[in-house]
């Protein structure tokens, strides 16, 4: 019988420790571990520890290990010790490790005075579902405190009734529903309301925003009719002063309590005897934040000021967006987040942590008319328009980076916080997230020039060398720096253009700027902040969504479609690929959604759709191409999915970052091998949709030029090759460095900015579509002010209770109802002859006996006796009324690798019916797979009574269980073999083909995809078991380890911080994470030239082996012997 590991330690962690609300700190103030001495040199993690044992064990016990967390008031910060601020001695303050062996280490001259995690609860660590977030963004669910009505509390609204009406209209959603209408009736029918309360006025029109006219100087070269410098007034810039946004943030009590005043290193001690390793995640635990904090604390304080000095981390997003599906209305918002707040809250629109600070302007359409007049009727060149666009963009940033903000960066701003204590805050810009065209604007470099990267000077001809050791070194040695040499080149070029009348792309200007792809534009960030040591190129962080999901992976997937189109007769291979994607089961609430009918056409696909295509690509592409191309493609897809999973982790350690570096080396090598050895044999052409898009662009160009029709060669499909010389591929080499400096990529991805566009588009529909920028700014401020009033008047006890299915601290939840009873004898009689119910009752009794004895032992403090022999079991467990009760769903809470609480839903009637469990510890130690897999056939509970020796009474006890059908392994795979694990259903005649599982033993749901090349088990579509529903079973399945990041980390044993079960047990596959080593990299460099496209030798192509013929034969042999029809044809069973 299959025995899943009971993993008592893990169960304790699940039910108690994993419910800890603290993700890092192991104790409250006073600090448990203090290392005094230090001069700011070296990493705090290298320091020694001295444990303060003066306290009692009760005092030293971390309070966050409690099962339930009481509600806490906002902890008031203690006033800092001003004398210590003047001291040059710096100290490291550390905390005791928590249940996950995570600890904080602070770098400060005094004790931290503010700990946001004091108010963190388990609900804050629970990953919110989309429906809950939509409720938060819809109708208000909080109630206003009762009591005397204070008109000042609702200002600028004159009274409570006016405020409630305004709240209903502005924050109740754009499209009013029946629920919204009922809320309006409730407000109007309130006995405290009257018609006179609503005076009809609209308060705070346009408040909080400034309007500034933007003036740029237009250089017209000497050969034009009107040479010289011309002033041009563009549209007004609507913006908010950055200092006022910071002051407003810290004045908000609900935001201030979760605002991190001091950064810290997050350390993880995986084993009791191991050295703690660095954990990377939040910006306030990153090296960049800690370094900025150190430099601030080590710098001289302001004269006569002894206040605590705090770094305010600013993170910017900007991107232009269309406001309508049809039309030309566009908005270019600039968003600002604070890195002192958790990224898990920043990414939730319901938390409202995004500050809109500006709405940038494009050059108006009338500008072309203006330029045409200056150039004697000739239209302005593309280079001239691009230069003016850059000038306008940086002129607007010059307004945002005003003198007040620069002064705050130099000397700080004193703010009295919500707890009444004053501190001096120093704003610093850490990251700026944008797509590549906007990165080029910010860095003032040429879009896709000779040195296209905004962070380094590696030429375009070397981009394909990603992963080579010299490429990684050149990223450091050729890093862009805002030094005097760059400043001098830009200044001279501007002098030539604006003083001597040269063109923006004249030879003299090109000689100065072309080498490093510079442009003759004065950078606002450089002009305002360079004197403070700010390097503008560092803030331009990587962008996983645009650079990989919509960049490298989309390009690779598109070219694979071209290869399939060229390799097959007609579109047969593409039809097969579409069919396989359609047959791929969904997973989770929205992790893997149902694929479109024709995935190969890529119609209306977003980044998340391409992500799903990658995560399920290996079973779909298998055997579509002949060998050896099939093997190369599957290996490349495995490495591509592995790189994507690592780059998108929300919690990294130094070990996982080393793994990311190795996978980057492997990925670059395989891409070059793919280009030379896989792409060359196929004559690939544009896809039909690509050719149509190109022809539409050319048609528009011909119409604008006065031509009528396109020539024949323009309408024909052109040849298309796989291109490695792209900036997006080059950017993949910067991810490890970016994560080490600024935290994980989800903290500064462009996804939050794209998500925030929804609010801007929703506000657009409330405007008159004319001066919509001004109106959107007004609506934004109005909504934010209403939310602040609600927050001050919010009563937690009066909040409307939402129906909650289960508490996050519970490992699983099955409803208590008994609405669907099944009489066991009748159930067995009804399914007589079904192989799934063979020995059903004896197996159930054997399963129930230890469970009920465990319950009795726990309730009565009894000593557990010896379990009776199997032949004696039938009379020892009595099932009340011979009934088991069926349930449709089971909700399973589990702890993720990044110490969050997530939930899976098990539904036996859908594809979400596969589960994974820990294998027996003995088998894991022997090198077998660490997990067991099963398909859930039913969710039940029984009321059972123990009537054996030592019986206490006849009380029945509820026992939940799952009836499952076990999967069996075909072979053992790991990441080193670049192949997914494979399983199949053993013959139903085997006694252990079916069984029962305790819900407590389940880790989580898993994603199992058919191995389409093996075909269906029953070709006639008729199975042999009605209970097992096997008519659509496949001969073999793949376990999808890439379905989400938590699943991926579970297959890298011991690397997940939140996977406590893997910390104390030996890795069953110690070499599973071994990847390309330095020796192989050196060998590859000897074979490749740095500036040319060179292939990998055939021996290198064999370095990462995938599905061997032996493995495939094992799978085929196992499946050919799995014919249950032959075993049970004598039963004369009809489906």
PDB file of N, CA and C in Angstrom, residues 1081-1114:
ATOM      1  N   UNK A1081      31.812  26.517 -19.960  1.00  0.00           N
ATOM      2  CA  UNK A1081      31.762  27.866 -20.502  1.00  0.00           C
ATOM      3  C   UNK A1081      33.061  28.211 -21.193  1.00  0.00           C
ATOM      4  N   UNK A1082      34.195  27.859 -20.565  1.00  0.00           N
ATOM      5  CA  UNK A1082      35.489  28.143 -21.171  1.00  0.00           C
ATOM      6  C   UNK A1082      35.659  27.372 -22.468  1.00  0.00           C
ATOM      7  N   UNK A1083      35.200  26.126 -22.488  1.00  0.00           N
ATOM      8  CA  UNK A1083      35.291  25.348 -23.718  1.00  0.00           C
ATOM      9  C   UNK A1083      34.458  25.979 -24.821  1.00  0.00           C
ATOM     10  N   UNK A1084      33.287  26.503 -24.448  1.00  0.00           N
ATOM     11  CA  UNK A1084      32.437  27.127 -25.450  1.00  0.00           C
ATOM     12  C   UNK A1084      33.088  28.388 -25.986  1.00  0.00           C
ATOM     13  N   UNK A1085      33.746  29.151 -25.119  1.00  0.00           N
ATOM     14  CA  UNK A1085      34.368  30.389 -25.563  1.00  0.00           C
ATOM     15  C   UNK A1085      35.527  30.112 -26.511  1.00  0.00           C
ATOM     16  N   UNK A1086      36.200  28.997 -26.308  1.00  0.00           N
ATOM     17  CA  UNK A1086      37.289  28.663 -27.215  1.00  0.00           C
ATOM     18  C   UNK A1086      36.768  28.367 -28.614  1.00  0.00           C
ATOM     19  N   UNK A1087      35.518  27.911 -28.715  1.00  0.00           N
ATOM     20  CA  UNK A1087      34.972  27.549 -30.015  1.00  0.00           C
ATOM     21  C   UNK A1087      34.257  28.697 -30.698  1.00  0.00           C
ATOM     22  N   UNK A1088      33.848  29.722 -29.944  1.00  0.00           N
ATOM     23  CA  UNK A1088      33.054  30.794 -30.520  1.00  0.00           C
ATOM     24  C   UNK A1088      33.876  32.074 -30.639  1.00  0.00           C
ATOM     25  N   UNK A1089      33.584  32.828 -31.650  1.00  0.00           N
ATOM     26  CA  UNK A1089      34.205  34.131 -31.802  1.00  0.00           C
ATOM     27  C   UNK A1089      33.275  35.177 -31.208  1.00  0.00           C
ATOM     28  N   UNK A1090      33.838  36.174 -30.564  1.00  0.00           N
ATOM     29  CA  UNK A1090      33.024  37.111 -29.800  1.00  0.00           C
ATOM     30  C   UNK A1090      32.133  37.972 -30.673  1.00  0.00           C
ATOM     31  N   UNK A1091      32.513  38.235 -31.897  1.00  0.00           N
ATOM     32  CA  UNK A1091      31.767  39.184 -32.707  1.00  0.00           C
ATOM     33  C   UNK A1091      31.030  38.530 -33.870  1.00  0.00           C
ATOM     34  N   UNK A1092      31.093  37.215 -34.015  1.00  0.00           N
ATOM     35  CA  UNK A1092      30.449  36.562 -35.141  1.00  0.00           C
ATOM     36  C   UNK A1092      29.473  35.520 -34.635  1.00  0.00           C
ATOM     37  N   UNK A1093      28.513  35.174 -35.473  1.00  0.00           N
ATOM     38  CA  UNK A1093      27.609  34.076 -35.157  1.00  0.00           C
ATOM     39  C   UNK A1093      28.321  32.768 -35.452  1.00  0.00           C
ATOM     40  N   UNK A1094      28.613  32.040 -34.398  1.00  0.00           N
ATOM     41  CA  UNK A1094      29.266  30.749 -34.559  1.00  0.00           C
ATOM     42  C   UNK A1094      28.446  29.709 -33.834  1.00  0.00           C
ATOM     43  N   UNK A1095      28.433  28.499 -34.355  1.00  0.00           N
ATOM     44  CA  UNK A1095      27.615  27.456 -33.778  1.00  0.00           C
ATOM     45  C   UNK A1095      28.332  26.683 -32.692  1.00  0.00           C
ATOM     46  N   UNK A1096      27.596  25.762 -32.115  1.00  0.00           N
ATOM     47  CA  UNK A1096      28.118  24.854 -31.111  1.00  0.00           C
ATOM     48  C   UNK A1096      28.431  23.533 -31.783  1.00  0.00           C
ATOM     49  N   UNK A1097      29.513  22.941 -31.394  1.00  0.00           N
ATOM     50  CA  UNK A1097      29.871  21.665 -32.006  1.00  0.00           C
ATOM     51  C   UNK A1097      28.850  20.615 -31.636  1.00  0.00           C
ATOM     52  N   UNK A1098      28.866  19.535 -32.400  1.00  0.00           N
ATOM     53  CA  UNK A1098      27.888  18.485 -32.146  1.00  0.00           C
ATOM     54  C   UNK A1098      28.075  17.869 -30.784  1.00  0.00           C
ATOM     55  N   UNK A1099      29.288  17.826 -30.288  1.00  0.00           N
ATOM     56  CA  UNK A1099      29.501  17.271 -28.945  1.00  0.00           C
ATOM     57  C   UNK A1099      28.870  18.146 -27.893  1.00  0.00           C
ATOM     58  N   UNK A1100      28.929  19.487 -28.113  1.00  0.00           N
ATOM     59  CA  UNK A1100      28.279  20.382 -27.169  1.00  0.00           C
ATOM     60  C   UNK A1100      26.782  20.197 -27.193  1.00  0.00           C
ATOM     61  N   UNK A1101      26.263  19.892 -28.350  1.00  0.00           N
ATOM     62  CA  UNK A1101      24.829  19.691 -28.442  1.00  0.00           C
ATOM     63  C   UNK A1101      24.359  18.516 -27.626  1.00  0.00           C
ATOM     64  N   UNK A1102      25.243  17.588 -27.315  1.00  0.00           N
ATOM     65  CA  UNK A1102      24.864  16.436 -26.517  1.00  0.00           C
ATOM     66  C   UNK A1102      25.086  16.674 -25.028  1.00  0.00           C
ATOM     67  N   UNK A1103      25.545  17.860 -24.668  1.00  0.00           N
ATOM     68  CA  UNK A1103      25.912  18.087 -23.267  1.00  0.00           C
ATOM     69  C   UNK A1103      24.719  17.973 -22.351  1.00  0.00           C
ATOM     70  N   UNK A1104      23.571  18.503 -22.756  1.00  0.00           N
ATOM     71  CA  UNK A1104      22.387  18.436 -21.902  1.00  0.00           C
ATOM     72  C   UNK A1104      21.411  17.453 -22.527  1.00  0.00           C
ATOM     73  N   UNK A1105      21.461  16.221 -22.053  1.00  0.00           N
ATOM     74  CA  UNK A1105      20.661  15.155 -22.639  1.00  0.00           C
ATOM     75  C   UNK A1105      19.223  15.294 -22.188  1.00  0.00           C
ATOM     76  N   UNK A1106      18.302  14.981 -23.062  1.00  0.00           N
ATOM     77  CA  UNK A1106      16.886  15.001 -22.697  1.00  0.00           C
ATOM     78  C   UNK A1106      16.361  13.580 -22.769  1.00  0.00           C
ATOM     79  N   UNK A1107      15.162  13.397 -23.304  1.00  0.00           N
ATOM     80  CA  UNK A1107      14.528  12.088 -23.290  1.00  0.00           C
ATOM     81  C   UNK A1107      15.375  11.068 -24.024  1.00  0.00           C
ATOM     82  N   UNK A1108      15.918  10.140 -23.310  1.00  0.00           N
ATOM     83  CA  UNK A1108      16.702   9.090 -23.954  1.00  0.00           C
ATOM     84  C   UNK A1108      15.773   8.026 -24.500  1.00  0.00           C
ATOM     85  N   UNK A1109      16.316   7.245 -25.419  1.00  0.00           N
ATOM     86  CA  UNK A1109      15.491   6.190 -25.981  1.00  0.00           C
ATOM     87  C   UNK A1109      15.073   5.180 -24.952  1.00  0.00           C
ATOM     88  N   UNK A1110      15.921   4.949 -23.954  1.00  0.00           N
ATOM     89  CA  UNK A1110      15.576   3.987 -22.902  1.00  0.00           C
ATOM     90  C   UNK A1110      14.359   4.440 -22.136  1.00  0.00           C
ATOM     91  N   UNK A1111      14.304   5.751 -21.778  1.00  0.00           N
ATOM     92  CA  UNK A1111      13.161   6.247 -21.028  1.00  0.00           C
ATOM     93  C   UNK A1111      11.886   6.088 -21.828  1.00  0.00           C
ATOM     94  N   UNK A1112      11.960   6.428 -23.108  1.00  0.00           N
ATOM     95  CA  UNK A1112      10.763   6.320 -23.940  1.00  0.00           C
ATOM     96  C   UNK A1112      10.310   4.873 -24.048  1.00  0.00           C
ATOM     97  N   UNK A1113      11.291   3.972 -24.158  1.00  0.00           N
ATOM     98  CA  UNK A1113      10.917   2.569 -24.249  1.00  0.00           C
ATOM     99  C   UNK A1113      10.257   2.094 -22.979  1.00  0.00           C
ATOM    100  N   UNK A1114      10.750   2.584 -21.825  1.00  0.00           N
ATOM    101  CA  UNK A1114      10.144   2.186 -20.555  1.00  0.00           C
ATOM    102  C   UNK A1114       8.698   2.628 -20.504  1.00  0.00           C
TER     103      UNK A1114
END
